Short mmCIF file of C-alpha atoms and ligand atoms in Angstrom, two decimals:
data_model
loop_
_atom_site.label_atom_id
_atom_site.label_comp_id
_atom_site.label_asym_id
_atom_site.label_seq_id
_atom_site.Cartn_x
_atom_site.Cartn_y
_atom_site.Cartn_z
CA MET U 1 121.88 20.61 211.08
CA ALA U 2 122.06 24.03 209.56
CA GLY U 3 122.73 23.51 205.83
CA ILE U 4 121.31 20.02 205.29
CA THR U 5 117.52 19.96 205.16
CA ALA U 6 115.26 16.89 205.02
CA ALA U 7 114.34 17.97 201.47
CA ARG U 8 118.02 17.97 200.47
CA ILE U 9 118.47 14.49 201.93
CA SER U 10 115.50 13.08 200.05
CA GLU U 11 116.66 14.80 196.86
CA VAL U 12 120.04 13.03 197.05
CA LEU U 13 118.58 9.66 198.07
CA SER U 14 115.91 9.74 195.37
CA GLY U 15 118.61 10.32 192.74
CA VAL U 16 120.18 6.90 193.42
CA ARG U 17 119.07 3.99 191.23
CA THR U 18 118.62 1.00 193.50
CA GLY U 19 118.65 -1.98 191.12
CA LEU U 20 121.46 -4.25 190.01
CA PHE U 21 123.51 -2.90 187.11
CA ILE U 22 124.21 -5.77 184.72
CA GLY U 23 125.22 -5.46 181.07
CA GLY U 24 124.27 -1.79 180.99
CA GLU U 25 120.73 -2.40 182.30
CA TRP U 26 119.17 -1.74 185.69
CA VAL U 27 117.41 -4.90 186.83
CA ALA U 28 115.52 -5.93 189.96
CA GLY U 29 117.14 -8.18 192.56
CA ALA U 30 115.72 -11.39 193.98
CA GLY U 31 114.58 -9.32 196.97
CA THR U 32 115.55 -6.06 198.62
CA LEU U 33 118.10 -5.04 201.19
CA ALA U 34 117.68 -2.16 203.68
CA VAL U 35 120.42 0.46 204.03
CA GLU U 36 120.57 2.18 207.45
CA ASP U 37 121.83 5.55 208.63
CA PRO U 38 124.22 4.62 211.47
CA SER U 39 123.62 7.93 213.22
CA THR U 40 119.90 7.20 213.71
CA GLY U 41 119.38 3.52 212.91
CA GLU U 42 116.69 4.60 210.41
CA VAL U 43 116.34 3.00 206.99
CA LEU U 44 117.56 5.30 204.21
CA ALA U 45 116.72 3.15 201.20
CA GLU U 46 115.99 -0.37 199.99
CA VAL U 47 118.33 -1.65 197.27
CA ALA U 48 118.24 -4.78 195.15
CA ASP U 49 119.41 -7.95 196.87
CA ALA U 50 121.09 -10.11 194.22
CA SER U 51 120.86 -13.89 194.20
CA PRO U 52 123.99 -15.96 193.46
CA ALA U 53 122.52 -16.64 189.98
CA GLN U 54 122.37 -12.88 189.34
CA GLY U 55 126.02 -12.63 190.39
CA LEU U 56 126.86 -15.03 187.57
CA LEU U 57 124.76 -12.97 185.13
CA ALA U 58 126.95 -10.00 186.02
CA LEU U 59 130.03 -12.10 185.26
CA ASP U 60 128.44 -13.14 181.92
CA ALA U 61 128.11 -9.44 181.05
CA ALA U 62 131.72 -8.68 182.03
CA VAL U 63 132.98 -11.64 180.00
CA ALA U 64 130.92 -10.58 176.97
CA ALA U 65 132.32 -7.03 177.08
CA GLN U 66 135.96 -8.00 177.76
CA LYS U 67 137.25 -8.41 174.18
CA ASP U 68 135.88 -5.13 172.84
CA TRP U 69 136.94 -3.16 175.89
CA ALA U 70 140.49 -4.52 175.70
CA ALA U 71 140.56 -3.47 172.03
CA THR U 72 139.26 0.05 172.77
CA ASP U 73 141.91 2.69 172.15
CA PRO U 74 143.79 3.61 175.33
CA ARG U 75 142.99 7.28 174.72
CA VAL U 76 139.27 6.49 174.61
CA ARG U 77 139.48 4.51 177.86
CA GLY U 78 141.43 7.35 179.44
CA GLU U 79 138.95 9.99 178.26
CA ILE U 80 136.03 8.12 179.83
CA LEU U 81 137.88 8.02 183.14
CA ARG U 82 138.77 11.70 182.81
CA LYS U 83 135.12 12.56 182.16
CA ALA U 84 134.11 10.50 185.19
CA PHE U 85 136.64 12.42 187.28
CA GLU U 86 135.10 15.69 186.12
CA LEU U 87 131.53 14.58 186.78
CA LEU U 88 132.47 13.33 190.27
CA THR U 89 134.15 16.63 191.02
CA GLN U 90 131.08 18.57 189.83
CA ARG U 91 128.81 16.40 191.98
CA ALA U 92 131.09 16.28 195.00
CA GLU U 93 128.42 17.62 197.35
CA ASP U 94 125.90 14.91 196.39
CA PHE U 95 128.42 12.11 196.75
CA ALA U 96 129.70 13.50 200.06
CA LEU U 97 126.20 13.70 201.51
CA LEU U 98 125.37 10.19 200.32
CA MET U 99 128.47 8.80 202.05
CA THR U 100 127.78 10.71 205.25
CA LEU U 101 124.25 9.33 205.28
CA GLU U 102 125.07 5.68 204.70
CA MET U 103 128.43 5.48 206.49
CA GLY U 104 128.29 8.27 209.10
CA LYS U 105 131.56 10.15 208.54
CA PRO U 106 131.37 13.94 209.04
CA LEU U 107 130.63 15.87 205.84
CA PRO U 108 134.06 17.56 205.60
CA GLU U 109 135.68 14.11 205.67
CA ALA U 110 133.21 12.80 203.09
CA ARG U 111 134.16 15.75 200.84
CA GLY U 112 137.80 14.77 201.34
CA GLU U 113 137.00 11.24 200.25
CA VAL U 114 135.33 12.52 197.06
CA THR U 115 138.50 14.43 196.20
CA TYR U 116 140.67 11.41 197.02
CA GLY U 117 138.36 8.92 195.28
CA ALA U 118 137.92 11.03 192.13
CA GLU U 119 141.68 11.42 191.87
CA PHE U 120 142.04 7.68 191.13
CA PHE U 121 140.00 8.25 187.97
CA ARG U 122 142.19 11.20 186.94
CA TRP U 123 145.42 9.37 187.81
CA PHE U 124 144.46 6.24 185.88
CA SER U 125 143.09 8.26 182.94
CA GLU U 126 146.69 9.42 182.62
CA GLU U 127 148.09 5.89 183.06
CA ALA U 128 145.84 4.35 180.38
CA VAL U 129 147.98 5.86 177.61
CA ARG U 130 151.34 4.94 179.18
CA ILE U 131 151.06 1.14 179.18
CA ALA U 132 154.17 -0.20 177.50
CA GLY U 133 156.45 -3.22 177.20
CA ARG U 134 160.14 -3.32 176.25
CA TYR U 135 162.48 -4.57 173.57
CA ALA U 136 165.95 -5.90 174.30
CA THR U 137 168.77 -7.95 172.86
CA ALA U 138 169.39 -11.24 174.68
CA PRO U 139 172.72 -11.16 176.57
CA SER U 140 174.08 -13.84 174.23
CA GLY U 141 173.03 -11.81 171.19
CA GLY U 142 170.84 -12.98 168.33
CA THR U 143 167.46 -13.43 169.94
CA ARG U 144 165.43 -10.33 170.61
CA LEU U 145 163.29 -10.15 173.75
CA LEU U 146 159.97 -8.37 173.36
CA THR U 147 157.52 -7.88 176.22
CA MET U 148 153.99 -6.62 175.87
CA LYS U 149 151.35 -5.73 178.44
CA GLN U 150 147.85 -7.11 178.12
CA PRO U 151 144.75 -6.76 180.30
CA VAL U 152 144.44 -9.67 182.69
CA GLY U 153 140.76 -10.14 181.84
CA PRO U 154 137.46 -9.96 183.72
CA VAL U 155 137.90 -8.85 187.32
CA PHE U 156 135.78 -9.36 190.43
CA ALA U 157 136.05 -6.55 193.00
CA ILE U 158 134.73 -6.71 196.56
CA THR U 159 134.81 -3.48 198.56
CA PRO U 160 134.31 -2.54 202.26
CA TRP U 161 131.93 -0.05 203.88
CA ASN U 162 134.44 2.33 205.45
CA PHE U 163 135.43 4.29 202.30
CA PRO U 164 132.41 3.67 200.06
CA LEU U 165 133.73 5.72 197.13
CA ALA U 166 137.52 5.54 197.19
CA MET U 167 137.78 1.78 197.71
CA GLY U 168 135.73 1.41 194.51
CA THR U 169 137.51 3.98 192.33
CA ARG U 170 140.91 2.61 193.43
CA LYS U 171 139.95 -0.68 191.73
CA ILE U 172 137.65 0.47 188.90
CA GLY U 173 140.11 3.18 187.75
CA PRO U 174 143.10 0.90 187.05
CA ALA U 175 140.91 -1.96 185.77
CA LEU U 176 139.32 0.26 183.12
CA ALA U 177 142.61 1.93 182.23
CA ALA U 178 144.23 -1.48 181.70
CA GLY U 179 141.36 -2.72 179.50
CA CYS U 180 139.68 -5.05 182.01
CA THR U 181 135.95 -5.38 182.56
CA ILE U 182 134.75 -5.72 186.13
CA VAL U 183 131.98 -6.94 188.44
CA VAL U 184 131.81 -4.87 191.62
CA LYS U 185 130.22 -6.10 194.83
CA PRO U 186 130.06 -3.22 197.31
CA ALA U 187 129.58 -3.76 201.05
CA GLU U 188 125.95 -4.42 201.95
CA LEU U 189 126.13 -1.70 204.62
CA THR U 190 127.00 1.11 202.17
CA PRO U 191 125.94 0.21 198.61
CA LEU U 192 124.38 3.55 197.62
CA THR U 193 127.64 5.32 196.71
CA THR U 194 128.70 2.55 194.30
CA LEU U 195 125.26 2.57 192.65
CA ALA U 196 125.50 6.34 192.12
CA LEU U 197 129.05 5.90 190.82
CA VAL U 198 128.15 3.37 188.13
CA ASP U 199 125.36 5.66 186.93
CA LEU U 200 127.95 8.43 186.61
CA LEU U 201 130.35 6.14 184.70
CA THR U 202 127.59 5.36 182.20
CA GLU U 203 127.01 9.09 181.76
CA ALA U 204 130.76 9.46 181.17
CA GLY U 205 130.40 7.13 178.16
CA LEU U 206 131.28 3.70 179.54
CA PRO U 207 129.96 0.94 177.25
CA ALA U 208 127.50 -1.66 178.54
CA GLY U 209 128.96 -4.58 180.47
CA VAL U 210 132.31 -2.98 181.26
CA VAL U 211 131.34 -2.23 184.88
CA ASN U 212 128.60 -4.30 186.53
CA VAL U 213 127.38 -3.81 190.09
CA VAL U 214 125.68 -6.40 192.28
CA THR U 215 124.46 -5.50 195.75
CA THR U 216 123.61 -8.42 197.99
CA SER U 217 123.04 -9.56 201.55
CA LYS U 218 124.57 -12.93 200.59
CA ALA U 219 128.20 -11.93 200.04
CA ALA U 220 129.72 -15.37 200.48
CA ALA U 221 127.08 -17.30 198.50
CA LEU U 222 127.20 -14.84 195.60
CA SER U 223 130.98 -14.48 195.49
CA GLU U 224 132.17 -18.07 195.59
CA PRO U 225 130.61 -19.20 192.26
CA ILE U 226 132.06 -16.12 190.56
CA ILE U 227 135.53 -16.81 192.00
CA ARG U 228 135.38 -20.47 190.99
CA ASP U 229 134.19 -19.66 187.44
CA PRO U 230 136.98 -20.39 184.92
CA ARG U 231 136.16 -17.23 182.94
CA LEU U 232 137.19 -14.95 185.81
CA ARG U 233 140.90 -14.00 185.77
CA LYS U 234 141.39 -11.74 188.77
CA ILE U 235 139.99 -10.93 192.18
CA THR U 236 140.65 -7.69 194.01
CA PHE U 237 139.44 -7.38 197.58
CA THR U 238 139.54 -4.75 200.30
CA GLY U 239 138.29 -5.87 203.67
CA SER U 240 139.18 -7.92 206.70
CA THR U 241 142.02 -10.42 206.86
CA PRO U 242 139.82 -13.46 207.72
CA VAL U 243 137.63 -12.90 204.64
CA GLY U 244 140.74 -12.22 202.55
CA ARG U 245 142.19 -15.58 203.58
CA THR U 246 138.98 -17.35 202.50
CA LEU U 247 138.99 -15.59 199.14
CA ILE U 248 142.66 -16.49 198.52
CA GLU U 249 141.81 -20.14 199.20
CA GLN U 250 138.85 -20.00 196.82
CA SER U 251 140.89 -18.28 194.12
CA ALA U 252 143.59 -20.98 194.24
CA GLN U 253 141.41 -23.31 192.20
CA GLN U 254 141.49 -21.08 189.10
CA VAL U 255 144.97 -19.72 189.99
CA LEU U 256 143.58 -16.19 189.85
CA LYS U 257 145.69 -13.08 189.95
CA VAL U 258 144.98 -11.76 193.45
CA SER U 259 145.09 -8.30 195.06
CA MET U 260 144.31 -8.14 198.76
CA GLU U 261 144.08 -4.94 200.84
CA LEU U 262 143.41 -6.34 204.30
CA GLY U 263 143.40 -5.35 207.93
CA GLY U 264 145.99 -3.26 209.76
CA ASN U 265 147.34 -2.70 213.25
CA ALA U 266 149.38 0.46 212.68
CA PRO U 267 152.01 1.43 215.25
CA PHE U 268 152.45 5.16 215.86
CA VAL U 269 155.93 5.60 217.29
CA VAL U 270 156.92 8.86 219.00
CA PHE U 271 160.67 9.14 219.66
CA GLU U 272 162.20 11.27 222.40
CA ASP U 273 163.32 13.95 219.91
CA ALA U 274 159.91 14.24 218.20
CA ASN U 275 158.30 17.62 217.70
CA LEU U 276 155.32 17.01 219.99
CA ASP U 277 153.07 19.56 218.26
CA ARG U 278 153.52 17.67 215.01
CA ALA U 279 153.15 14.32 216.76
CA VAL U 280 149.84 15.28 218.37
CA ASP U 281 148.51 16.75 215.10
CA GLY U 282 149.62 13.57 213.32
CA ALA U 283 148.02 11.41 216.00
CA ILE U 284 144.66 13.13 215.61
CA LEU U 285 144.75 12.51 211.88
CA ALA U 286 146.04 8.94 212.08
CA LYS U 287 143.60 7.99 214.83
CA MET U 288 140.47 10.04 214.23
CA ARG U 289 140.19 10.14 210.43
CA ASN U 290 137.04 8.23 209.49
CA ILE U 291 136.07 7.85 213.20
CA GLY U 292 139.03 5.50 213.61
CA GLU U 293 137.43 3.12 211.10
CA ALA U 294 140.34 2.99 208.66
CA CYS U 295 142.73 0.17 207.89
CA THR U 296 145.47 2.80 208.23
CA ALA U 297 144.23 3.98 211.66
CA ALA U 298 146.92 4.23 214.34
CA ASN U 299 146.09 1.23 216.54
CA ARG U 300 149.00 1.32 219.02
CA PHE U 301 150.71 4.47 220.29
CA ILE U 302 154.28 3.52 221.20
CA VAL U 303 155.78 6.57 222.90
CA HIS U 304 159.24 7.14 224.39
CA GLU U 305 158.98 7.10 228.19
CA SER U 306 160.47 10.60 228.51
CA VAL U 307 157.63 12.23 226.50
CA ALA U 308 154.75 9.81 227.09
CA GLN U 309 153.07 11.75 229.85
CA GLU U 310 153.04 15.03 227.96
CA PHE U 311 152.01 13.38 224.69
CA GLY U 312 149.16 11.51 226.45
CA ALA U 313 147.90 14.64 228.22
CA ARG U 314 147.92 16.70 225.02
CA LEU U 315 146.26 13.97 222.96
CA ALA U 316 143.58 13.44 225.63
CA GLN U 317 142.85 17.18 225.69
CA ARG U 318 142.46 17.35 221.90
CA MET U 319 140.41 14.16 221.60
CA GLY U 320 138.25 15.01 224.61
CA ASP U 321 137.36 18.35 222.96
CA MET U 322 136.19 16.79 219.69
CA VAL U 323 132.52 17.24 218.80
CA VAL U 324 130.64 13.92 218.44
CA GLY U 325 127.37 13.83 216.48
CA ARG U 326 125.58 13.24 213.19
CA GLY U 327 127.95 13.77 210.29
CA ILE U 328 125.50 16.10 208.53
CA GLU U 329 125.54 18.60 211.41
CA ASP U 330 127.82 21.63 211.39
CA ASP U 331 131.04 21.41 213.41
CA VAL U 332 130.75 17.66 214.05
CA GLN U 333 134.20 16.01 213.98
CA VAL U 334 133.34 12.46 215.06
CA GLY U 335 130.41 10.53 213.58
CA PRO U 336 128.90 7.21 214.67
CA LEU U 337 130.47 3.78 214.33
CA ILE U 338 128.97 1.68 211.56
CA ASN U 339 126.64 -0.51 213.65
CA ALA U 340 125.83 -1.91 217.09
CA ALA U 341 128.36 -4.74 216.69
CA ALA U 342 131.15 -2.19 216.15
CA VAL U 343 130.18 -0.35 219.37
CA GLN U 344 130.12 -3.67 221.21
CA LYS U 345 133.58 -4.60 219.91
CA VAL U 346 135.14 -1.24 220.85
CA SER U 347 133.48 -1.26 224.29
CA SER U 348 134.73 -4.74 225.08
CA LEU U 349 138.29 -3.97 223.92
CA VAL U 350 138.34 -0.92 226.22
CA ALA U 351 136.95 -2.96 229.15
CA ASP U 352 139.59 -5.63 228.52
CA ALA U 353 142.42 -3.04 228.49
CA VAL U 354 141.17 -1.53 231.77
CA ASP U 355 141.00 -5.04 233.27
CA HIS U 356 144.65 -5.41 232.26
CA GLY U 357 145.56 -2.22 234.16
CA ALA U 358 145.12 0.59 231.57
CA LYS U 359 144.09 4.06 232.80
CA VAL U 360 141.37 6.08 231.00
CA LEU U 361 142.52 9.66 230.30
CA THR U 362 139.36 10.60 228.39
CA GLY U 363 136.28 8.86 226.98
CA GLY U 364 135.74 5.16 227.55
CA ARG U 365 131.97 5.26 227.05
CA THR U 366 129.18 5.29 224.50
CA VAL U 367 127.43 8.58 223.64
CA GLY U 368 123.69 9.27 223.24
CA ASP U 369 120.80 6.86 223.13
CA ARG U 370 120.30 6.41 219.41
CA GLY U 371 122.77 5.67 216.65
CA TYR U 372 126.13 4.05 217.33
CA PHE U 373 128.31 6.72 218.93
CA TYR U 374 131.44 6.13 221.00
CA ALA U 375 133.44 8.87 222.73
CA PRO U 376 137.02 9.63 221.61
CA THR U 377 139.10 7.72 224.14
CA VAL U 378 142.74 7.83 225.27
CA LEU U 379 144.16 5.05 227.46
CA THR U 380 147.63 5.02 229.05
CA GLU U 381 149.75 2.32 230.64
CA VAL U 382 148.19 -0.21 228.31
CA PRO U 383 150.08 -3.50 228.69
CA ARG U 384 151.19 -5.50 225.66
CA THR U 385 148.83 -8.29 226.69
CA ALA U 386 145.68 -6.15 226.16
CA GLY U 387 143.53 -7.43 223.28
CA MET U 388 143.57 -4.08 221.48
CA PHE U 389 147.31 -4.44 220.81
CA SER U 390 146.79 -7.54 218.70
CA GLN U 391 143.38 -6.70 217.14
CA GLU U 392 142.15 -3.85 214.95
CA ILE U 393 140.15 -1.49 217.19
CA PHE U 394 138.34 0.19 214.28
CA GLY U 395 137.06 2.99 216.50
CA PRO U 396 138.14 6.24 218.19
CA VAL U 397 140.35 4.70 220.87
CA ALA U 398 144.06 5.55 221.32
CA PRO U 399 146.00 3.17 223.59
CA ILE U 400 149.45 4.35 224.73
CA THR U 401 152.38 2.23 225.84
CA THR U 402 155.99 3.28 226.37
CA PHE U 403 159.50 2.23 225.33
CA ALA U 404 163.02 3.07 226.49
CA THR U 405 165.36 2.35 223.53
CA ASP U 406 164.92 2.61 219.76
CA ALA U 407 165.42 -1.13 219.44
CA GLU U 408 162.61 -1.76 221.91
CA GLY U 409 160.30 0.72 220.16
CA ILE U 410 160.86 -0.95 216.78
CA GLU U 411 160.46 -4.42 218.26
CA LEU U 412 157.12 -3.39 219.77
CA ALA U 413 156.01 -1.81 216.49
CA ASN U 414 156.76 -5.00 214.55
CA ASP U 415 155.15 -7.28 217.13
CA THR U 416 151.99 -7.97 215.09
CA GLU U 417 150.86 -10.27 212.30
CA PHE U 418 149.82 -7.16 210.33
CA GLY U 419 152.04 -4.93 208.23
CA LEU U 420 150.06 -2.23 206.45
CA VAL U 421 151.39 1.11 207.66
CA ALA U 422 153.47 2.56 210.50
CA TYR U 423 153.97 6.15 211.62
CA ALA U 424 157.17 7.48 213.19
CA PHE U 425 157.86 10.92 214.64
CA THR U 426 161.46 12.10 215.05
CA GLU U 427 163.49 15.18 214.13
CA SER U 428 166.52 13.07 213.20
CA LEU U 429 166.93 12.14 209.54
CA THR U 430 169.21 9.23 210.41
CA ARG U 431 166.73 7.83 212.90
CA ALA U 432 163.83 8.35 210.48
CA LEU U 433 165.54 6.40 207.69
CA THR U 434 166.83 3.67 210.00
CA VAL U 435 163.38 3.17 211.46
CA ALA U 436 161.67 3.27 208.04
CA GLU U 437 164.00 0.50 206.87
CA ARG U 438 163.31 -1.67 209.93
CA LEU U 439 159.54 -1.35 210.15
CA GLU U 440 157.83 -4.42 208.67
CA THR U 441 155.07 -2.59 206.80
CA GLY U 442 154.16 -1.72 203.23
CA MET U 443 153.98 2.00 204.03
CA VAL U 444 155.60 4.37 206.54
CA GLY U 445 154.56 7.92 207.44
CA ILE U 446 157.43 10.03 208.79
CA ASN U 447 156.21 13.04 210.77
CA GLN U 448 152.81 12.74 209.12
CA GLY U 449 149.63 10.97 210.16
CA ILE U 450 148.33 10.13 206.70
CA VAL U 451 149.98 8.30 203.82
CA SER U 452 147.09 7.73 201.36
CA ASN U 453 147.84 9.34 198.01
CA PRO U 454 146.62 8.23 194.57
CA ALA U 455 150.13 8.76 193.18
CA ALA U 456 151.69 6.38 195.76
CA PRO U 457 151.61 2.57 195.99
CA PHE U 458 149.16 1.71 198.78
CA GLY U 459 149.35 -1.76 200.30
CA GLY U 460 150.65 -4.02 203.01
CA VAL U 461 152.93 -6.93 203.83
CA LYS U 462 152.39 -9.92 206.16
CA ALA U 463 148.67 -10.46 206.95
CA SER U 464 147.81 -6.99 205.60
CA GLY U 465 147.78 -8.10 202.01
CA ILE U 466 149.21 -8.70 198.58
CA GLY U 467 149.64 -6.10 195.84
CA ARG U 468 149.52 -2.32 195.59
CA GLU U 469 146.82 0.18 194.62
CA GLY U 470 147.63 3.57 193.11
CA GLY U 471 150.98 4.95 192.02
CA LEU U 472 152.86 3.59 189.03
CA GLU U 473 152.39 0.11 190.50
CA GLY U 474 148.57 0.22 190.61
CA ILE U 475 147.90 -0.56 186.96
CA GLU U 476 150.33 -3.50 186.93
CA GLU U 477 147.87 -5.46 189.08
CA TYR U 478 145.49 -5.46 186.10
CA LEU U 479 148.05 -6.33 183.43
CA GLU U 480 149.85 -9.49 182.38
CA THR U 481 153.32 -9.39 180.85
CA LYS U 482 153.66 -11.47 177.69
CA TYR U 483 157.17 -12.25 176.46
CA VAL U 484 157.86 -12.92 172.81
CA GLY U 485 161.27 -14.33 171.81
CA ILE U 486 162.29 -13.42 168.25
CA ALA U 487 165.13 -15.12 166.38
CA LEU U 488 166.97 -12.71 164.11
P1 NAD G 1 134.70 -7.46 205.65
O1 NAD G 1 135.84 -8.34 205.31
O2 NAD G 1 133.72 -7.94 206.63
O3 NAD G 1 133.86 -7.12 204.35
C1 NAD G 1 134.46 -6.58 203.20
C2 NAD G 1 133.65 -6.96 202.00
O4 NAD G 1 133.68 -8.37 201.87
C3 NAD G 1 132.18 -6.59 202.06
O5 NAD G 1 131.76 -6.23 200.76
C4 NAD G 1 131.52 -7.90 202.46
O6 NAD G 1 130.19 -8.01 202.00
C5 NAD G 1 132.38 -8.90 201.74
N1 NAD G 1 132.40 -10.24 202.32
C6 NAD G 1 132.29 -10.60 203.62
N2 NAD G 1 132.40 -11.94 203.73
C7 NAD G 1 132.59 -12.44 202.47
C8 NAD G 1 132.80 -13.73 201.94
N3 NAD G 1 132.84 -14.82 202.71
N4 NAD G 1 132.97 -13.86 200.61
C9 NAD G 1 132.96 -12.78 199.81
N5 NAD G 1 132.77 -11.51 200.27
C10 NAD G 1 132.60 -11.35 201.58
O7 NAD G 1 135.34 -6.08 206.07
P2 NAD G 1 134.59 -4.74 206.44
O8 NAD G 1 134.11 -4.88 207.83
O9 NAD G 1 133.64 -4.34 205.39
O10 NAD G 1 135.78 -3.69 206.36
C11 NAD G 1 136.65 -3.49 207.39
C12 NAD G 1 137.95 -4.23 207.15
O11 NAD G 1 138.50 -3.82 205.90
C13 NAD G 1 139.00 -3.90 208.17
O12 NAD G 1 139.70 -5.07 208.53
C14 NAD G 1 139.91 -2.94 207.45
O13 NAD G 1 141.21 -2.88 207.95
C15 NAD G 1 139.87 -3.46 206.06
N6 NAD G 1 140.23 -2.42 205.11
C16 NAD G 1 141.45 -2.52 204.49
C17 NAD G 1 141.85 -1.54 203.62
C18 NAD G 1 143.18 -1.64 202.94
O14 NAD G 1 143.37 -0.95 201.94
N7 NAD G 1 144.11 -2.46 203.42
C19 NAD G 1 141.02 -0.45 203.35
C20 NAD G 1 139.79 -0.37 203.99
C21 NAD G 1 139.40 -1.38 204.86
#
């Protein structure tokens, strides 16, 4: 663990305020909640555990701040976000280490997430001053049609543990730019990054009550009263599809504006004319980024039968060579899974695939005797009936199946309730465009294993969600369009 000393770890952990942040004040919770390091199982910190009543106090604060924040000049809102981007960039090493400690990803990947996460603040600092409506003449003449954009109002954001920083900034950035106040409930497994982030936003000049953070072990009990409160106007959620469905049901009562970034089951399709070097590089990125714990992770490798053997052998070689270990150690490429339940889930999906006839090319086992490590695994001849083809694996396991015709490959790719992202590798422009049009997903990566980009609209179709984050579309989720008809 060359560069990262115990003293450095305690320096970063002791810099994090561990209370609830409500109305610009740090307050104690109703109890405390332990945060674990998944690479050792040791407790890193105790943070405030909010009661449902404290969740409503956070909403009170967001409601109280809404009018003034909406009336704040766009340039001022943008400058606060810009300052927050700069502070995050300056403190990239602290944020990266914090994420590696609480979530497990290797430090180089955590640094990448700081860059990606900070960019949402820069992008939306630029969007804050470009919010505009339009003015038109009605087709029949006479009446003029004016549209104006207004902030939707107080927002409730619930974020997952797998990207502790970026999943927060992707919501906070556009909310603040649009003039919305927000209550953020980070995942109970990784709350430290969000707590450090709200401290940084305050330093960047954010007024009290505009962003409020509640950490809790009682996600459902705290969230439901907030969602059912008539003062709330929007919910934005990133997490699993089952929880997303529950939140959509709850939000129906107040007819909330809803953004849902839910689960995925990404197909990674390799056509017979693919450049296999690019395909294997893309596969490593699409599968192994974030230890396979990404909604965008390639979940099913659908490979043309003429190249499947070579692709499988090359992928198994590369994945088998990857260094597994604590994310703070030098050269580590694969950190631990988030907890024991995640290891159990991955292990049982692999056992189920093998029972269905799959062959293990590499991996297929846990690693070490402490922490939650699982070896990078490649499986071939995985039949369609294996559980891992219909469920998110959320771990470092690459199952390969084959196809003979393009139509069959596309049919296999679309054979899922999910529709977040798909990857396709081909050297033919015609095939690439045809396939991109036919894939039933919100995003497609052509000859690349990563699509996330703050300047692009991220989101899914089918059971993968509603709405888009980032790009020109991202801010629209936090705005209402008001139409004014004017008789001339
Ligand atoms: P999760 O749904 O278990 O939890 C997500 C968040 O919801 C956490 O903050 C949790 O505390 C909270 N939560 C859980 N139950 C709740 C309830 N009943 N009411 C209110 N809040 C509740 O998901 P997770 O395990 O943290 O994250 C992994 C999932 O997130 C995967 O399915 C992954 O695909 C998805 N994800 C999607 C995207 C995307 O952009 N589409 C990005 C990252 C993760």
